[in-house]
PDB file of C-alpha atoms in Angstrom:
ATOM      1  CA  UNK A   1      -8.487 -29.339  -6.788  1.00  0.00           C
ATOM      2  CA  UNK A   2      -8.101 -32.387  -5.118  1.00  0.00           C
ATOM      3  CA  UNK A   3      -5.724 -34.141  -7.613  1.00  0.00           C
ATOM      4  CA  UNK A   4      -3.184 -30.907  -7.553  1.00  0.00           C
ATOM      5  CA  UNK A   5      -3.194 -30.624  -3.298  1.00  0.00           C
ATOM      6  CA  UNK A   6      -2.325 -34.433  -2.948  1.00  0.00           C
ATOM      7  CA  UNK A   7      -0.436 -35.413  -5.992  1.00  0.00           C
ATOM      8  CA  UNK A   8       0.636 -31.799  -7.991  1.00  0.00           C
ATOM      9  CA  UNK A   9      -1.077 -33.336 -10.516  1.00  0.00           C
ATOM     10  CA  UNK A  10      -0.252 -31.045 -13.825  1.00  0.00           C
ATOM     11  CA  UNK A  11      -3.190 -32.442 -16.468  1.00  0.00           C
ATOM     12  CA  UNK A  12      -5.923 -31.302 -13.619  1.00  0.00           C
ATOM     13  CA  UNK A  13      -3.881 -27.950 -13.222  1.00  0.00           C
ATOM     14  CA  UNK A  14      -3.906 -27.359 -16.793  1.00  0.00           C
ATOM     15  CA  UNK A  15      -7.660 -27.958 -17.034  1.00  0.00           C
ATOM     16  CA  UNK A  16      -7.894 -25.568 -13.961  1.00  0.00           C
ATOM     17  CA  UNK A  17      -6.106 -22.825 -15.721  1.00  0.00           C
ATOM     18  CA  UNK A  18      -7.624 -23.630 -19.067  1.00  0.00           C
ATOM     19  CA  UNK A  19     -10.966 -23.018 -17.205  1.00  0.00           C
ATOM     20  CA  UNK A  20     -10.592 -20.551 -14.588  1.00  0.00           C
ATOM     21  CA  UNK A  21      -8.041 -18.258 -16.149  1.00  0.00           C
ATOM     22  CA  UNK A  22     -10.002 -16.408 -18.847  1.00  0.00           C
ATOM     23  CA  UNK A  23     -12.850 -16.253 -16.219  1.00  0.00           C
ATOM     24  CA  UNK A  24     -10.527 -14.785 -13.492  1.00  0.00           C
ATOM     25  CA  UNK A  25      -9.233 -12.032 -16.108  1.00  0.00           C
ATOM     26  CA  UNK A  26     -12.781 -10.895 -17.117  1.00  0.00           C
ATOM     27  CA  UNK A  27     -13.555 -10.909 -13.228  1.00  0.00           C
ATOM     28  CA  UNK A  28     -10.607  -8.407 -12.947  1.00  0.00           C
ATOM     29  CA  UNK A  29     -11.971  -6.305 -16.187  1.00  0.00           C
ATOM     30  CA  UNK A  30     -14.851  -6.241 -14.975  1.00  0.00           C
ATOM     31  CA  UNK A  31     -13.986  -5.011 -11.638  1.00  0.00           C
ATOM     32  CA  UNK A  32     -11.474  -2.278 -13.715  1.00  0.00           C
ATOM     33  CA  UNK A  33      -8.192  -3.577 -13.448  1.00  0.00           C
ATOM     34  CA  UNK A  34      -7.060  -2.895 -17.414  1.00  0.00           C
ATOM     35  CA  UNK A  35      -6.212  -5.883 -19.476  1.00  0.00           C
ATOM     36  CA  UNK A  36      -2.739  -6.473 -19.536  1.00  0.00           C
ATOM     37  CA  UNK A  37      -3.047  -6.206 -15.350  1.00  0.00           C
ATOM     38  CA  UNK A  38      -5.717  -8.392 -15.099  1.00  0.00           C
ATOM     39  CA  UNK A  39      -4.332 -10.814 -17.374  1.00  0.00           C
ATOM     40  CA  UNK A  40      -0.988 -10.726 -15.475  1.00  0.00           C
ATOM     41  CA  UNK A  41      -3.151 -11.356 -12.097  1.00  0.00           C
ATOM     42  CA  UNK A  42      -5.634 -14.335 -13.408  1.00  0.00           C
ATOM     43  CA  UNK A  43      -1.621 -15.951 -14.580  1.00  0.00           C
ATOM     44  CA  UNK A  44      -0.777 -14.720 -10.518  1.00  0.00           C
ATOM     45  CA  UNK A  45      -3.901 -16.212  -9.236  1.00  0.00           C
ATOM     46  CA  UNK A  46      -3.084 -19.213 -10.527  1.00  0.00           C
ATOM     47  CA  UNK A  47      -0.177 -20.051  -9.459  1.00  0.00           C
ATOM     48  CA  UNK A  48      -1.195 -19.257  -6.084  1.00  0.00           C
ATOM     49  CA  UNK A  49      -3.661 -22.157  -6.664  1.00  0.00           C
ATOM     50  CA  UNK A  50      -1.104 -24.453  -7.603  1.00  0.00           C
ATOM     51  CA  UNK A  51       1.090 -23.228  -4.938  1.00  0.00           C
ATOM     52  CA  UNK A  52      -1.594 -23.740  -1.579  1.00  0.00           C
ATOM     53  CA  UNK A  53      -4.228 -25.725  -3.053  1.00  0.00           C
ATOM     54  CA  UNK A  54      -3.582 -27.945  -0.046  1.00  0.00           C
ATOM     55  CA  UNK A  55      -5.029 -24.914   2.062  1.00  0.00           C
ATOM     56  CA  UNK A  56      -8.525 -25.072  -0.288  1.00  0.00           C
ATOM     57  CA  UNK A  57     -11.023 -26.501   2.222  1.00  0.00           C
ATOM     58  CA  UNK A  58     -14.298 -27.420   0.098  1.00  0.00           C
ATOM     59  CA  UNK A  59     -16.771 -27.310   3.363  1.00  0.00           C
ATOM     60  CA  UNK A  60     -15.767 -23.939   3.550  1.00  0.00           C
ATOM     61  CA  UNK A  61     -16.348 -22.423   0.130  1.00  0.00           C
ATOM     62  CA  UNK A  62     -16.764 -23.212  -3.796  1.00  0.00           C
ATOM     63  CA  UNK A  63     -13.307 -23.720  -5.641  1.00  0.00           C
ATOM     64  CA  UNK A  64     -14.505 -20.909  -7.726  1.00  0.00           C
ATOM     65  CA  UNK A  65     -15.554 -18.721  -4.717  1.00  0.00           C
ATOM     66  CA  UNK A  66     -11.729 -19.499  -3.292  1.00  0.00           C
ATOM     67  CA  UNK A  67     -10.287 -18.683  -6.421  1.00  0.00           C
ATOM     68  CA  UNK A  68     -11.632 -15.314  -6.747  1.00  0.00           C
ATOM     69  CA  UNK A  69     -11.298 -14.398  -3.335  1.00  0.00           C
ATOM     70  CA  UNK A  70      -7.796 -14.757  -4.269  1.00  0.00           C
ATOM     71  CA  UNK A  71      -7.697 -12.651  -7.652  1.00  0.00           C
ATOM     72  CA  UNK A  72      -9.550 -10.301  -5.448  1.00  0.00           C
ATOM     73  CA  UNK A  73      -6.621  -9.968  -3.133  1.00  0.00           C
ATOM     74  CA  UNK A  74      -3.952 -10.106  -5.730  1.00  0.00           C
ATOM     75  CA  UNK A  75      -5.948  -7.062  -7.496  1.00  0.00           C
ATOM     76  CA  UNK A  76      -5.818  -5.010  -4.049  1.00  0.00           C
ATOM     77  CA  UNK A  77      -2.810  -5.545  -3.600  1.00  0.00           C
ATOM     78  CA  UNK A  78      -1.692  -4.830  -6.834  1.00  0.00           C
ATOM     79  CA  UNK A  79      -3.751  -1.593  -6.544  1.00  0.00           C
ATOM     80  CA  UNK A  80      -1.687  -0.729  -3.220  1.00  0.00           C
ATOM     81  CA  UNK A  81       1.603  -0.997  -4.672  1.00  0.00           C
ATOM     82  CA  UNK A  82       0.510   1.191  -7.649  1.00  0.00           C
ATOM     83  CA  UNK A  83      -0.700   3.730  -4.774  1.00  0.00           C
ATOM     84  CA  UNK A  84       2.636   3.931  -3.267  1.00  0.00           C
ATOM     85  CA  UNK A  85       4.335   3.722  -7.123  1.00  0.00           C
ATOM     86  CA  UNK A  86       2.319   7.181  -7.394  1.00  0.00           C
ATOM     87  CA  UNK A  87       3.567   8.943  -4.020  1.00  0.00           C
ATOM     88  CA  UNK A  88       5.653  12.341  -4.960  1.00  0.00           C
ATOM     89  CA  UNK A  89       9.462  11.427  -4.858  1.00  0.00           C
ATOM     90  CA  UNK A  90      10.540  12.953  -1.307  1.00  0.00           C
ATOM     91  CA  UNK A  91      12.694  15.615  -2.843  1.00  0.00           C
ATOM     92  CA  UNK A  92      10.019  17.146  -5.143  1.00  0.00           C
ATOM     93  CA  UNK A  93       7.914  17.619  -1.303  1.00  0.00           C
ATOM     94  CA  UNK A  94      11.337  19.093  -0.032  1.00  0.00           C
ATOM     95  CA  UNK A  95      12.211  21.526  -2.798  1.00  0.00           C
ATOM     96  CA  UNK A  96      10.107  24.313  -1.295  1.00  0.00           C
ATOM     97  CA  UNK A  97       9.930  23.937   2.368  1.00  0.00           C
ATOM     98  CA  UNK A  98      12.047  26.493   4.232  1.00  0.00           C
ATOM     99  CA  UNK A  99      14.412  25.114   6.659  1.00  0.00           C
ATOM    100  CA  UNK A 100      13.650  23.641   9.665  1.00  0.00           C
ATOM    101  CA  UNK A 101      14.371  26.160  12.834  1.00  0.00           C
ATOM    102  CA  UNK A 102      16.610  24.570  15.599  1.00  0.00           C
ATOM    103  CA  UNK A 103      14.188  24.107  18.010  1.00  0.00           C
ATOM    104  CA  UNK A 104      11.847  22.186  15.293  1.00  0.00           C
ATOM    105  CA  UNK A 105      14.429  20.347  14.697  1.00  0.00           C
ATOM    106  CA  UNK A 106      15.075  19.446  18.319  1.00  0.00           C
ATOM    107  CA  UNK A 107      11.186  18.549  18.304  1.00  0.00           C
ATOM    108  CA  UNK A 108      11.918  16.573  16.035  1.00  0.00           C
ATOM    109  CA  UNK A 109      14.905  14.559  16.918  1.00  0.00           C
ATOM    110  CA  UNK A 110      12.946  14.144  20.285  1.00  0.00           C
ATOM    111  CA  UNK A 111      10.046  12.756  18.868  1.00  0.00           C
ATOM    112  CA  UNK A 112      12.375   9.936  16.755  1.00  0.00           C
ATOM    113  CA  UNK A 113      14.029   8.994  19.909  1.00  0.00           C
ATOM    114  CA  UNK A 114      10.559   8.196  21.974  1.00  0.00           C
ATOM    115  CA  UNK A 115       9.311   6.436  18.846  1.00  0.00           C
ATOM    116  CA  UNK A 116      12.853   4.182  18.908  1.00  0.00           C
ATOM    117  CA  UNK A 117      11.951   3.554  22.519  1.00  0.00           C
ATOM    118  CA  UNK A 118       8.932   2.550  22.011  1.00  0.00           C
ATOM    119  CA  UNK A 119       9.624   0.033  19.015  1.00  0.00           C
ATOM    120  CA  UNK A 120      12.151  -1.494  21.853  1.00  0.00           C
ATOM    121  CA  UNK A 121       9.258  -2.104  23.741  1.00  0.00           C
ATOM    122  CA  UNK A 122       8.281  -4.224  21.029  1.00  0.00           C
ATOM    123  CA  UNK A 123       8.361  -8.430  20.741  1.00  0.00           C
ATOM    124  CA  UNK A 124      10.721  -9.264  18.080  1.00  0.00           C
ATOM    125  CA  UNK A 125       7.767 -11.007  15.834  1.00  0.00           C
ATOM    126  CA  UNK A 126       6.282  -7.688  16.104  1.00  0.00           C
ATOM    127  CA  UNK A 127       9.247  -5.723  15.592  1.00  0.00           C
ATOM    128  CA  UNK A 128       9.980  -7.455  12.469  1.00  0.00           C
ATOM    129  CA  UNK A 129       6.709  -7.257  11.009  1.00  0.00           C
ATOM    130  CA  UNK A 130       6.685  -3.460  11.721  1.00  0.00           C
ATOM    131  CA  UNK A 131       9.868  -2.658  10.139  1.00  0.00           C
ATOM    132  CA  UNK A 132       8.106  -4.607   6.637  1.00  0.00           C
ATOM    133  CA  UNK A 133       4.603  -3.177   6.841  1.00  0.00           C
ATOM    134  CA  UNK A 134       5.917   0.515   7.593  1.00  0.00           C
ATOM    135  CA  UNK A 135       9.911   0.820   7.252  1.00  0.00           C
ATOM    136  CA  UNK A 136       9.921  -1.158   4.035  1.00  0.00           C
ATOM    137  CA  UNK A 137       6.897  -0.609   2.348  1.00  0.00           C
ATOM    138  CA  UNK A 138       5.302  -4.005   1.919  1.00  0.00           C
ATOM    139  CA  UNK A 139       1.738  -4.741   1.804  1.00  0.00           C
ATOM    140  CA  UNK A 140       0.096  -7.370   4.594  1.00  0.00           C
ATOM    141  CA  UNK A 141      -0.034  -9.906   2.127  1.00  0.00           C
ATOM    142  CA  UNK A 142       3.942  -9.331   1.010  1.00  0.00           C
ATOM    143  CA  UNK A 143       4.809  -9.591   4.774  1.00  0.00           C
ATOM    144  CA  UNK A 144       3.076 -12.741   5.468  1.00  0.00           C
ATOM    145  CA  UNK A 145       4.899 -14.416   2.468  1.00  0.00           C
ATOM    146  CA  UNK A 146       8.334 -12.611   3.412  1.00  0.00           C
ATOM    147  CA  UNK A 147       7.765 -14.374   6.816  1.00  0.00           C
ATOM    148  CA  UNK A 148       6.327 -17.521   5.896  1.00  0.00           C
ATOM    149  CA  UNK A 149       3.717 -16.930   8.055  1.00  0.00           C
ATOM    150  CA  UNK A 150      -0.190 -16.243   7.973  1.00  0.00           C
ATOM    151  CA  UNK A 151      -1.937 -13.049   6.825  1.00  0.00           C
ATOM    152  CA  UNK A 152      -3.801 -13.206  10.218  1.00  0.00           C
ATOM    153  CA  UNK A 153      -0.786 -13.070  12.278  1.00  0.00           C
ATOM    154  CA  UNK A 154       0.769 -10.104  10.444  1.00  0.00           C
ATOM    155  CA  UNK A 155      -2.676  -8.255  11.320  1.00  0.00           C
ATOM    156  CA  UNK A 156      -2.387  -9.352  14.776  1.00  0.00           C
ATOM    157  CA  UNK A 157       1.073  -8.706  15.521  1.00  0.00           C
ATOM    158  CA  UNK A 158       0.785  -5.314  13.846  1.00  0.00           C
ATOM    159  CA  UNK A 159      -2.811  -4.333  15.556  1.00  0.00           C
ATOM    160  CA  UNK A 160      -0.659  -4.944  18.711  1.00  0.00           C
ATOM    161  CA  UNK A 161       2.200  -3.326  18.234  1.00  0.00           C
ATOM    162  CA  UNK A 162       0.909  -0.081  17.329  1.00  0.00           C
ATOM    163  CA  UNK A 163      -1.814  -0.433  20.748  1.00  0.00           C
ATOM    164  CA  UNK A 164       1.592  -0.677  22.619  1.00  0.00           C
ATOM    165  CA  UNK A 165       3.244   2.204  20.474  1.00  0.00           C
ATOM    166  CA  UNK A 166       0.075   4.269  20.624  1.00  0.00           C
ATOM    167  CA  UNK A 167       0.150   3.708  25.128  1.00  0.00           C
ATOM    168  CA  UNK A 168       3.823   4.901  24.615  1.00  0.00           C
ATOM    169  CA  UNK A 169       3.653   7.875  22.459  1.00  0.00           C
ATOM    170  CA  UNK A 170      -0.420   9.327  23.240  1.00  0.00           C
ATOM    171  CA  UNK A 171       1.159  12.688  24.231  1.00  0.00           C
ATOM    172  CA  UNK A 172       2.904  12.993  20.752  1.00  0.00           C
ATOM    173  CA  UNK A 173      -0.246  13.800  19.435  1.00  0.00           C
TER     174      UNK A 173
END
């Protein structure tokens, strides 16, 4: 691990892949993921090794630990973006609803208006990293690498912004 955070060295990559990849895929197996995923997430795991094994700290934990708390979080996030792939298509929902009466619609249009206040109330980091996690779709992990910035901090900025959205809009309930 050393070799490939200081020097990118490719020989002690491909004897980490060589290694870890067929044990990373039968981690994934074993956990459910079906074959063709899992081996497409041990290739994604990786990479992701090659890409940040500067960030691999060796007091903290095993490079085989680190590795597969990686695959782990490729595989859940994998499993997310299946979960949304699945959602019924918003026109199927709307095919048999009745339309909405006016003053539901008023309702409505005033509840979108207090929730478009209250992202104004919002910092710009957290703004932005709302408008990802819930506007766009994107998982934690997608954010973070979208913004170049750690997983932690999307959690934070998003477990504030929705205590300072929740302050705004508790009677909405």
């Amino acid at each position: 691990m050393q070799s490939i955070a200081q020097s990118s060295d490719r020989q002690a990559f491909v004897k980490l892949f060589d290694h870890f990849a067929p044990r990373v895929k039968a981690l994934l197996m074993r956990q459910g993921t079906p074959a063709d995923l899992a081996e497409e997430l041990a290739q994604e795991t990786l990479l992701m090794v090659w890409r940040k094994a500067a960030l691999f700290d060796p007091t903290r934990a095993g490079a085989s630990t680190w590795i597969a708390a990686i695959a782990r979080n490729l595989r859940i996030d994998a499993a997310r973006r299946e979960k949304r792939s699945r959602l019924p298509d918003v026109f199927d929902i709307l095919q048999g609803e009745e339309p909405e009466q006016p003053d539901q619609v008023f309702d409505g249009s005033e509840r979108d208006s207090r929730v478009r206040a209250a992202l104004t109330s919002l910092s710009p980091d957290q703004l932005r990293v709302v408008q990802l996690a819930f506007m766009e779709g994107l998982s934690h992990q997608d954010v973070a690498k979208r913004l170049s910035i750690p997983l932690g901090t999307v959690k934070s900025r998003l477990r504030l912004a929705m205590a300072r959205m929740r302050g705004s809009l508790e009677d909405l309930r």
